[in-house]
Amino acid sequence: MYRDSQETWQAYIQSILLVAAATLLGQPIHLYLEPTNLVMIYLLVVVVIAVRLGRGPAVVAAIFSVLAFDIFFVPPRFALGVNDAQYLLTFAGLLLVGLVISALAAQANEQAQAARRREAQTIASYELSRNLVVAPESTAIAHVLRTHVSGLFECEAAVLLPDESGSLRFAETSFPLDESERGVITWAYLHQEIVGPGSDPFRSTRDYHFPLKTAQGGQGVLVVRPHSADGRLSYEQHRLLESFASQTALALERAQLAEQARKAQLLQETEKLQTALLNSISHDLRTPLATITGALSSLSEEEPSLDAATRRALAESAREEADRLNQLVANLLDMTRLEAGAVQVHRESCDVQDLVGVALARLTKRLRQQTVDVDIPQDLPLVPLDFVLMMQVLVNLIDNAVKYSPPGSAVWVQAGLVDHYLHICVSDQGVGIPKDQCERIFEKFYRIPHGNRTAGTGLGLSISKGIVEAHGGRIWAEPRQPKGTVFVVALPLAESPQEETHHE
Ligand code: ADP
């Protein structure tokens, strides 16, 4: 506001009016005082004008003051000449002091304005960096820069970032750029130099091109088209945009490094998974294969010492191990299909009693030394589920309950309704699972070392989890008091609200 008034013609009119007012004020005083004393009134007016209205109006006021003083107060009055030459000195003094004061006032003004501009720039830089910090990836960073620049400078702005192949593409733009500008942008990007109107080798370009560069290389280009009448940026704006460009380049580099780190971690995890898979499979394949090979070679040696019972036992153990192999391969296939989303859940209304019965029948051999207590209410409604897949879940859970419990201990299978969900609980009195591992056991290949115990792949529970979740349900484990574990499968009684209506 200050600056505007200083620069307009009104300021000059105001300064002349103020000199006129001083002259009017001087008229009555002139009757009592010597004319030289009236110079003080004019000086006061020049000072006020210099401070309030700036340098130009103050210079005008100083000149008009000398003229007014001469015409209205110095004899001969109402004429330009002077009778007494000593007044020339007064005129010179008034003019000189007026000019010096206006120069000082202008300097002070400029300094104040520079300080204000610096403050505005610092705030703008701060705001940009604050927004850049929270921008998660390169497109968001480009958006922050573009909106910030076009908002701050009232100009059009565009940000181009290199794609995977290294060629520049628009990440953000507020105006259409024609093909001829493309060449300039690419040049600025490749040479890492600022190109603007009048700068070599693209003198005729309308836009300013700021490369976003860091020590690692070019991260992109900021294109700015000013709205000002001459289409030019001021020196200050130019400098500020340069600093914005480097701040943004650093943010882009940071985002890129974060992305690389994420990818590296992903790769590491995939590799870890593959190694775990290989270790697990090679161990689990080798053990049964070794048993089978041993049994078969003993059987084929026609050893006379082997009686019929031993032969049967050998054949039986070879068959059991072959079963285990089969199970392992089936598990791996299931896991792969689940992960690929290739498992289709075919829901049909099923009787839970049947489901548990068939699962137990599948485990008859395993359950030779174990009793399983089944407690399922008679009035349990039919539940929509995929019979084959859910049976596999129950087989896994009951098999685990048996595997991780001492022989002869009890295993319970219970079912009931809880808030529109069917809960099936499989409980045992076995070794138990530490509370902090109750979630981890559902991860692929995760196994708790239970000392001497049992072979396994660490896949059964993750497959079960995948199946239950595909039904829209949940599965979890919790310690059982005083010992053992309870696995709970919670399945929705209706697939979705529509189905609910359908079933009703
Ligand atoms: P596997 O039994 O083939 O190792 P699972 O995915 O079925 O793989 O189980 C993962 C791990 O969870 C097992 O290695 C075992 O440590 C633990 N676990 C599962 N069920 C039980 C249970 N009923 N009691 C104690 N630990 C269990």
XYZ file of C-alpha atoms and ligand atoms in Angstrom:
531
model
C 0.000 0.000 0.000
C 2.755 2.346 1.012
C 4.683 1.509 -2.098
C 1.692 2.053 -4.365
C 0.893 5.543 -3.064
C 4.525 6.486 -3.370
C 4.587 5.547 -7.021
C 1.350 7.128 -8.213
C 0.752 10.648 -9.377
C -1.610 11.212 -6.443
C 1.423 11.233 -4.193
C 2.870 14.136 -6.178
C -0.415 16.081 -6.014
C -0.573 15.425 -2.273
C 2.939 16.728 -1.806
C 2.124 19.954 -3.706
C -1.043 20.383 -1.630
C 0.940 19.964 1.556
C 3.402 22.655 0.423
C 0.391 24.913 -0.317
C -0.967 24.207 3.174
C 2.400 25.132 4.692
C 2.300 28.383 2.723
C -1.183 29.195 4.055
C -0.059 28.417 7.584
C 2.913 30.707 7.081
C 0.759 33.729 6.192
C -0.324 34.721 9.737
C 3.033 33.681 11.224
C 4.781 35.856 8.671
C 3.261 38.944 10.371
C 5.223 38.234 13.569
C 8.402 36.415 12.493
C 11.302 36.921 10.114
C 10.769 35.084 6.739
C 13.846 32.826 7.313
C 12.040 31.211 10.283
C 9.260 29.997 7.940
C 11.827 27.753 6.249
C 11.348 25.417 9.262
C 7.689 24.839 8.336
C 8.669 23.872 4.780
C 11.423 21.550 6.046
C 8.921 19.870 8.325
C 6.578 19.308 5.381
C 9.424 17.867 3.233
C 10.383 15.467 6.026
C 6.779 14.307 6.475
C 6.391 13.832 2.705
C 9.715 11.959 2.421
C 8.689 9.567 5.167
C 5.064 9.097 4.123
C 5.166 9.428 0.338
C 8.726 8.620 -0.723
C 11.596 10.061 -2.633
C 9.998 11.599 -5.805
C 7.210 13.528 -4.019
C 9.760 14.769 -1.433
C 12.043 16.150 -4.180
C 9.025 17.868 -5.772
C 8.016 19.217 -2.341
C 11.559 20.589 -1.753
C 11.523 22.458 -5.106
C 7.979 23.793 -4.612
C 8.860 24.853 -1.065
C 11.770 26.987 -2.364
C 9.497 28.563 -5.004
C 6.617 29.151 -2.562
C 8.970 30.592 0.060
C 10.479 32.940 -2.492
C 7.148 34.069 -3.990
C 5.042 34.426 -0.852
C 7.456 35.403 1.914
C 10.717 36.837 0.539
C 10.616 40.507 -0.540
C 9.651 41.416 -3.176
C 6.546 39.338 -2.361
C 4.494 37.691 -5.148
C 7.470 37.739 -7.514
C 10.321 35.328 -8.229
C 13.258 37.682 -7.640
C 14.996 38.523 -4.329
C 16.076 41.911 -2.993
C 18.470 40.566 -0.456
C 21.114 38.133 -1.750
C 21.355 36.419 1.660
C 18.050 34.683 0.866
C 19.831 32.760 -1.894
C 21.688 30.919 0.846
C 18.380 30.134 2.591
C 16.993 28.780 -0.701
C 20.069 26.616 -1.236
C 19.874 25.345 2.367
C 16.157 24.502 2.045
C 16.665 22.704 -1.270
C 19.728 20.773 -0.126
C 18.239 19.658 3.176
C 15.029 18.667 1.332
C 16.958 16.566 -1.162
C 19.159 14.887 1.466
C 16.158 14.034 3.608
C 14.273 12.576 0.666
C 17.290 10.464 -0.302
C 17.614 9.140 3.268
C 13.918 8.425 3.519
C 13.977 6.576 0.195
C 16.910 4.459 1.349
C 15.131 3.582 4.572
C 12.039 2.658 2.562
C 13.964 0.437 0.197
C 15.620 -1.345 3.112
C 12.270 -1.904 4.772
C 10.845 -3.241 1.537
C 13.834 -5.528 0.995
C 13.391 -6.840 4.535
C 9.714 -7.475 3.850
C 10.518 -9.230 0.591
C 13.134 -11.403 2.307
C 10.624 -12.327 4.980
C 8.018 -13.240 2.346
C 10.611 -15.363 0.537
C 11.644 -17.141 3.707
C 7.998 -17.911 4.487
C 7.429 -19.142 0.911
C 10.513 -21.387 1.065
C 9.522 -22.688 4.450
C 6.006 -23.493 3.306
C 7.274 -25.248 0.218
C 9.695 -27.399 2.162
C 7.025 -28.176 4.759
C 4.656 -29.388 2.031
C 7.427 -31.252 0.224
C 8.313 -33.197 3.350
C 4.831 -34.690 3.621
C 4.483 -35.445 -0.110
C 4.926 -39.211 -0.298
C 6.105 -39.701 -3.876
C 7.254 -37.901 -7.002
C 3.841 -37.038 -8.498
C 2.715 -35.545 -5.203
C 5.983 -33.590 -4.988
C 5.446 -32.240 -8.524
C 1.925 -31.197 -7.524
C 3.186 -29.340 -4.456
C 5.776 -27.448 -6.513
C 3.353 -26.561 -9.312
C 0.571 -25.270 -7.043
C 3.030 -23.413 -4.846
C 4.735 -21.645 -7.745
C 1.561 -20.715 -9.616
C -0.083 -19.503 -6.396
C 2.866 -17.423 -5.259
C 3.867 -15.724 -8.493
C 0.578 -15.621 -10.370
C 2.024 -17.470 -13.288
C 1.440 -20.706 -15.163
C 3.678 -23.563 -14.112
C 4.378 -27.111 -15.226
C 6.576 -29.848 -13.796
C 8.058 -32.607 -15.948
C 9.644 -35.710 -14.493
C 11.636 -38.442 -16.240
C 9.885 -41.804 -16.581
C 11.501 -45.225 -16.294
C 13.021 -44.911 -19.763
C 14.493 -41.493 -18.873
C 12.263 -39.426 -21.172
C 10.436 -36.468 -19.675
C 6.679 -36.606 -19.136
C 4.249 -34.093 -17.646
C 3.670 -34.777 -14.027
C 1.747 -31.548 -13.415
C 0.775 -28.668 -15.665
C -1.622 -25.741 -15.564
C -1.279 -24.766 -19.231
C -0.832 -26.479 -22.587
C 2.721 -26.520 -23.895
C 3.296 -26.707 -27.635
C 5.774 -29.056 -29.268
C 8.372 -26.330 -29.909
C 8.686 -25.845 -26.138
C 9.433 -29.545 -25.731
C 12.822 -29.099 -27.364
C 13.711 -26.308 -24.939
C 12.585 -28.359 -21.955
C 14.650 -31.345 -23.035
C 17.653 -29.105 -23.636
C 17.357 -27.579 -20.157
C 17.016 -31.068 -18.676
C 19.969 -32.564 -20.538
C 22.301 -29.574 -20.033
C 21.095 -28.898 -16.500
C 20.968 -25.165 -17.258
C 18.290 -22.553 -16.701
C 16.772 -21.362 -19.987
C 14.546 -18.261 -20.131
C 13.433 -15.554 -22.585
C 16.500 -14.043 -24.189
C 18.973 -16.636 -22.928
C 21.071 -18.614 -25.395
C 20.429 -20.736 -27.380
C 16.626 -20.260 -27.192
C 16.263 -16.483 -27.237
C 12.657 -16.543 -28.446
C 11.278 -18.859 -25.774
C 8.392 -17.448 -23.727
C 8.914 -19.637 -20.674
C 11.520 -20.046 -17.983
C 12.902 -23.572 -17.553
C 14.494 -24.482 -14.244
C 16.189 -27.901 -14.150
C 15.526 -29.784 -10.900
C 19.052 -30.967 -10.222
C 20.980 -32.584 -7.408
C 24.472 -33.997 -7.143
C 23.044 -37.316 -8.392
C 21.771 -35.721 -11.625
C 18.614 -34.275 -13.153
C 15.320 -35.050 -11.446
C 13.062 -33.094 -13.821
C 12.240 -29.598 -15.076
C 10.060 -26.770 -13.754
C 8.531 -24.604 -16.501
C 7.216 -21.158 -15.560
C 5.269 -18.734 -17.768
C 4.875 -15.339 -16.001
C 1.610 -13.384 -16.260
C 3.366 -9.981 -16.071
C 2.966 -7.575 -19.010
C 6.561 -7.987 -20.186
C 6.476 -11.748 -19.568
C 9.639 -11.502 -17.461
C 10.473 -12.638 -13.976
C 12.100 -10.167 -11.580
C 15.575 -10.940 -10.278
C 14.134 -11.843 -6.885
C 11.515 -14.179 -8.383
C 14.199 -15.817 -10.501
C 16.352 -16.463 -7.471
C 13.450 -17.766 -5.437
C 12.424 -20.147 -8.218
C 15.981 -21.426 -8.430
C 15.906 -22.206 -4.744
C 12.462 -23.859 -5.078
C 13.865 -25.984 -7.902
C 16.739 -27.261 -5.786
C 14.517 -27.909 -2.751
C 12.174 -29.921 -4.947
C 15.021 -31.808 -6.589
C 16.203 -32.918 -3.150
C 12.691 -34.022 -2.219
C 12.447 -36.005 -5.465
C 15.776 -37.648 -4.780
C 14.633 -38.548 -1.279
C 11.421 -40.079 -2.664
C 13.418 -42.033 -5.203
C 15.801 -43.389 -2.568
C 12.868 -44.368 -0.357
C 11.289 -46.197 -3.301
C 14.557 -47.982 -4.046
C 14.895 -48.990 -0.399
C 11.321 -50.312 -0.429
C 11.985 -52.345 -3.549
C 15.232 -53.699 -2.127
C 13.413 -54.725 1.030
C 10.670 -56.387 -0.983
C 13.257 -58.254 -2.989
C 15.040 -59.289 0.176
C 11.780 -60.537 1.662
C 10.918 -62.448 -1.488
C 14.346 -63.991 -1.487
C 13.978 -64.863 2.196
C 10.655 -66.467 1.420
C 12.079 -68.426 -1.444
C 14.970 -69.640 0.695
C 12.548 -70.604 3.454
C 10.425 -72.432 0.912
C 13.418 -74.278 -0.488
C 14.750 -75.165 2.972
C 11.389 -76.308 4.135
C 10.638 -78.321 1.052
C 14.049 -79.886 0.735
C 13.960 -80.979 4.368
C 10.404 -82.194 4.216
C 10.906 -83.961 0.929
C 14.144 -85.587 1.945
C 12.994 -87.089 5.228
C 10.121 -89.142 3.814
C 12.117 -89.977 0.691
C 14.946 -91.340 2.819
C 12.507 -93.501 4.794
C 10.837 -94.761 1.620
C 14.158 -95.521 -0.063
C 15.428 -97.328 3.060
C 12.265 -99.421 3.357
C 12.159 -100.297 -0.306
C 15.822 -101.287 -0.468
C 15.450 -103.542 2.591
C 12.405 -105.128 1.029
C 14.091 -105.679 -2.300
C 17.202 -107.292 -0.828
C 15.325 -110.508 -0.193
C 16.927 -110.681 3.240
C 15.999 -114.049 4.716
C 16.140 -112.490 8.205
C 13.135 -110.274 7.435
C 9.976 -111.958 8.613
C 6.577 -111.213 7.164
C 5.625 -108.830 10.000
C 8.771 -106.702 9.522
C 8.150 -106.603 5.808
C 4.617 -105.427 6.403
C 5.845 -102.776 8.842
C 8.431 -101.551 6.331
C 5.857 -101.396 3.539
C 3.452 -99.615 5.879
C 6.003 -96.961 6.892
C 6.954 -96.413 3.237
C 3.274 -95.881 2.449
C 2.808 -93.457 5.365
C 5.767 -91.414 4.251
C 4.465 -91.402 0.682
C 1.168 -90.077 2.103
C 3.041 -87.339 3.892
C 4.818 -86.391 0.697
C 1.519 -86.279 -1.049
C 0.112 -84.044 1.678
C 3.079 -81.694 1.449
C 2.780 -81.312 -2.294
C -0.965 -80.783 -1.958
C -0.329 -78.085 0.684
C 2.150 -76.309 -1.534
C -0.267 -76.369 -4.436
C -3.095 -75.064 -2.244
C -0.893 -72.263 -0.983
C 0.109 -71.263 -4.486
C -3.497 -71.295 -5.666
C -4.673 -69.314 -2.642
C -1.962 -66.711 -3.153
C -2.770 -66.413 -6.824
C -6.437 -65.876 -5.920
C -7.303 -68.963 -7.928
C -9.332 -70.598 -5.182
C -13.057 -70.295 -5.825
C -15.306 -70.566 -2.796
C -18.407 -72.571 -3.744
C -20.809 -71.949 -0.882
C -23.725 -74.211 -0.242
C -25.755 -74.706 2.882
C -23.923 -77.312 4.929
C -24.555 -79.189 8.109
C -21.728 -78.509 10.567
C -22.202 -81.914 12.124
C -21.509 -83.532 8.730
C -18.525 -81.311 8.156
C -16.882 -82.305 11.433
C -17.804 -85.955 10.887
C -16.149 -86.086 7.473
C -13.032 -84.277 8.764
C -12.709 -86.796 11.604
C -13.186 -89.668 9.180
C -10.275 -88.352 7.141
C -8.117 -88.446 10.258
C -9.099 -91.901 11.528
C -5.580 -93.242 11.281
C -4.085 -90.295 13.121
C -6.683 -90.485 15.854
C -5.861 -93.998 16.933
C -4.413 -92.882 20.253
C -6.533 -89.789 20.755
C -10.109 -89.167 21.685
C -11.965 -86.315 20.081
C -15.035 -84.984 21.907
C -17.507 -83.410 19.562
C -20.084 -81.021 20.962
C -22.398 -79.518 18.364
C -25.956 -78.377 19.184
C -28.645 -80.236 17.285
C -30.493 -77.078 16.313
C -27.542 -75.429 14.609
C -28.777 -73.989 11.288
C -27.244 -74.884 7.943
C -24.336 -72.610 7.176
C -23.296 -71.415 3.696
C -19.731 -72.611 3.179
C -17.468 -74.499 0.805
C -17.636 -78.023 2.214
C -14.344 -79.299 0.754
C -12.288 -76.250 1.714
C -13.714 -75.933 5.232
C -13.178 -79.643 5.790
C -9.524 -79.063 4.923
C -9.366 -76.317 7.573
C -10.827 -78.623 10.201
C -8.492 -81.450 9.193
C -5.536 -79.068 9.615
C -6.714 -77.845 13.018
C -7.590 -81.259 14.433
C -4.399 -82.741 13.002
C -2.385 -79.997 14.720
C -4.265 -80.476 17.979
C -3.291 -84.139 17.897
C 0.269 -83.512 16.689
C 1.073 -81.001 19.406
C -0.541 -82.881 22.342
C 0.705 -85.837 24.360
C -0.775 -89.192 23.240
C -4.022 -90.038 24.966
C -4.933 -86.452 25.846
C -8.334 -85.093 24.856
C -9.173 -82.917 21.877
C -12.505 -81.059 21.682
C -14.426 -79.807 18.681
C -17.277 -77.469 19.567
C -19.580 -75.332 17.475
C -22.129 -72.622 18.228
C -23.622 -69.339 17.095
C -22.211 -66.018 18.250
C -23.694 -62.775 16.820
C -24.574 -64.001 13.320
C -21.365 -66.002 13.154
C -20.763 -69.708 13.347
C -17.898 -70.408 15.738
C -16.050 -73.710 15.465
C -13.505 -74.252 18.237
C -10.801 -76.904 18.222
C -9.142 -77.194 21.640
C -6.356 -79.350 22.973
C -4.309 -79.925 26.117
C -1.024 -79.873 24.280
C 2.194 -77.909 24.391
C 0.347 -74.609 23.864
C 1.391 -71.508 21.969
C 3.028 -68.496 23.661
C 0.604 -65.554 23.535
C 2.984 -63.373 21.540
C 3.158 -65.997 18.789
C -0.556 -66.580 18.418
C -0.616 -64.369 15.331
C 2.694 -65.364 13.814
C 1.790 -69.051 13.549
C -0.558 -68.072 10.689
C 2.378 -66.787 8.654
C 3.743 -68.976 5.886
C 6.493 -71.364 7.013
C 6.374 -70.107 10.580
C 6.863 -72.919 13.080
C 7.470 -72.779 16.817
C 10.341 -75.088 17.758
C 8.571 -77.486 20.139
C 11.716 -79.456 20.996
C 11.666 -83.033 19.763
C 8.330 -82.793 18.022
C 6.793 -83.489 14.787
C 7.411 -82.867 11.178
C 5.449 -80.197 9.425
C 5.704 -77.529 6.802
C 4.415 -74.454 8.599
C 1.873 -74.095 5.812
C -1.271 -75.700 7.281
C -2.402 -72.675 9.311
C -1.652 -70.116 6.608
C -3.700 -72.181 4.159
C -6.499 -72.417 6.712
C -6.381 -68.657 7.260
C -6.559 -68.061 3.507
C -9.601 -70.328 3.205
C -11.415 -68.831 6.193
C -10.787 -65.287 4.967
C -12.017 -66.223 1.506
C -15.299 -67.070 3.287
C -15.327 -63.591 4.845
C -14.519 -65.109 8.245
C -11.732 -64.979 10.810
C -9.462 -67.543 12.474
C -7.397 -67.064 15.584
C -5.628 -68.985 18.332
C -5.660 -68.359 22.047
C -4.053 -70.145 24.980
C -6.362 -72.533 26.808
C -6.422 -72.635 30.608
C -4.767 -74.484 32.317
C -2.878 -75.800 29.303
C -3.180 -76.241 25.575
C -4.609 -74.121 22.783
C -7.992 -73.150 21.379
C -8.345 -72.405 17.664
C -11.487 -70.517 16.752
C -12.946 -70.275 13.244
C -15.665 -67.621 12.910
C -17.740 -67.786 9.710
C -20.519 -65.366 8.775
C -23.927 -67.024 8.608
C -24.675 -65.049 5.446
C -22.243 -64.192 2.694
C -23.468 -60.621 2.290
C -26.528 -58.497 3.185
C -28.182 -59.515 -0.133
C -27.592 -63.142 0.620
C -29.021 -62.658 4.048
C -32.308 -61.536 2.544
C -32.084 -64.354 0.053
C -31.669 -66.967 2.743
C -34.462 -65.583 4.838
P 2.928 -77.345 10.726
O 2.007 -77.949 11.733
O 3.010 -78.096 9.470
O 4.249 -76.972 11.286
P 1.005 -75.207 10.747
O 0.897 -73.979 9.875
O -0.152 -76.104 10.807
O 2.306 -75.941 10.293
O 1.343 -74.676 12.195
C 2.326 -73.709 12.418
C 2.935 -73.831 13.772
O 1.976 -73.483 14.770
C 3.324 -75.232 14.124
O 4.645 -75.498 13.698
C 3.246 -75.254 15.622
O 4.456 -74.735 16.162
C 2.157 -74.257 15.936
N 0.888 -74.929 16.253
C -0.148 -75.141 15.419
N -1.180 -75.743 16.048
C -0.776 -75.945 17.313
C -1.389 -76.512 18.481
N -2.618 -77.046 18.464
N -0.687 -76.532 19.633
C 0.563 -75.987 19.682
N 1.191 -75.422 18.622
C 0.544 -75.398 17.448
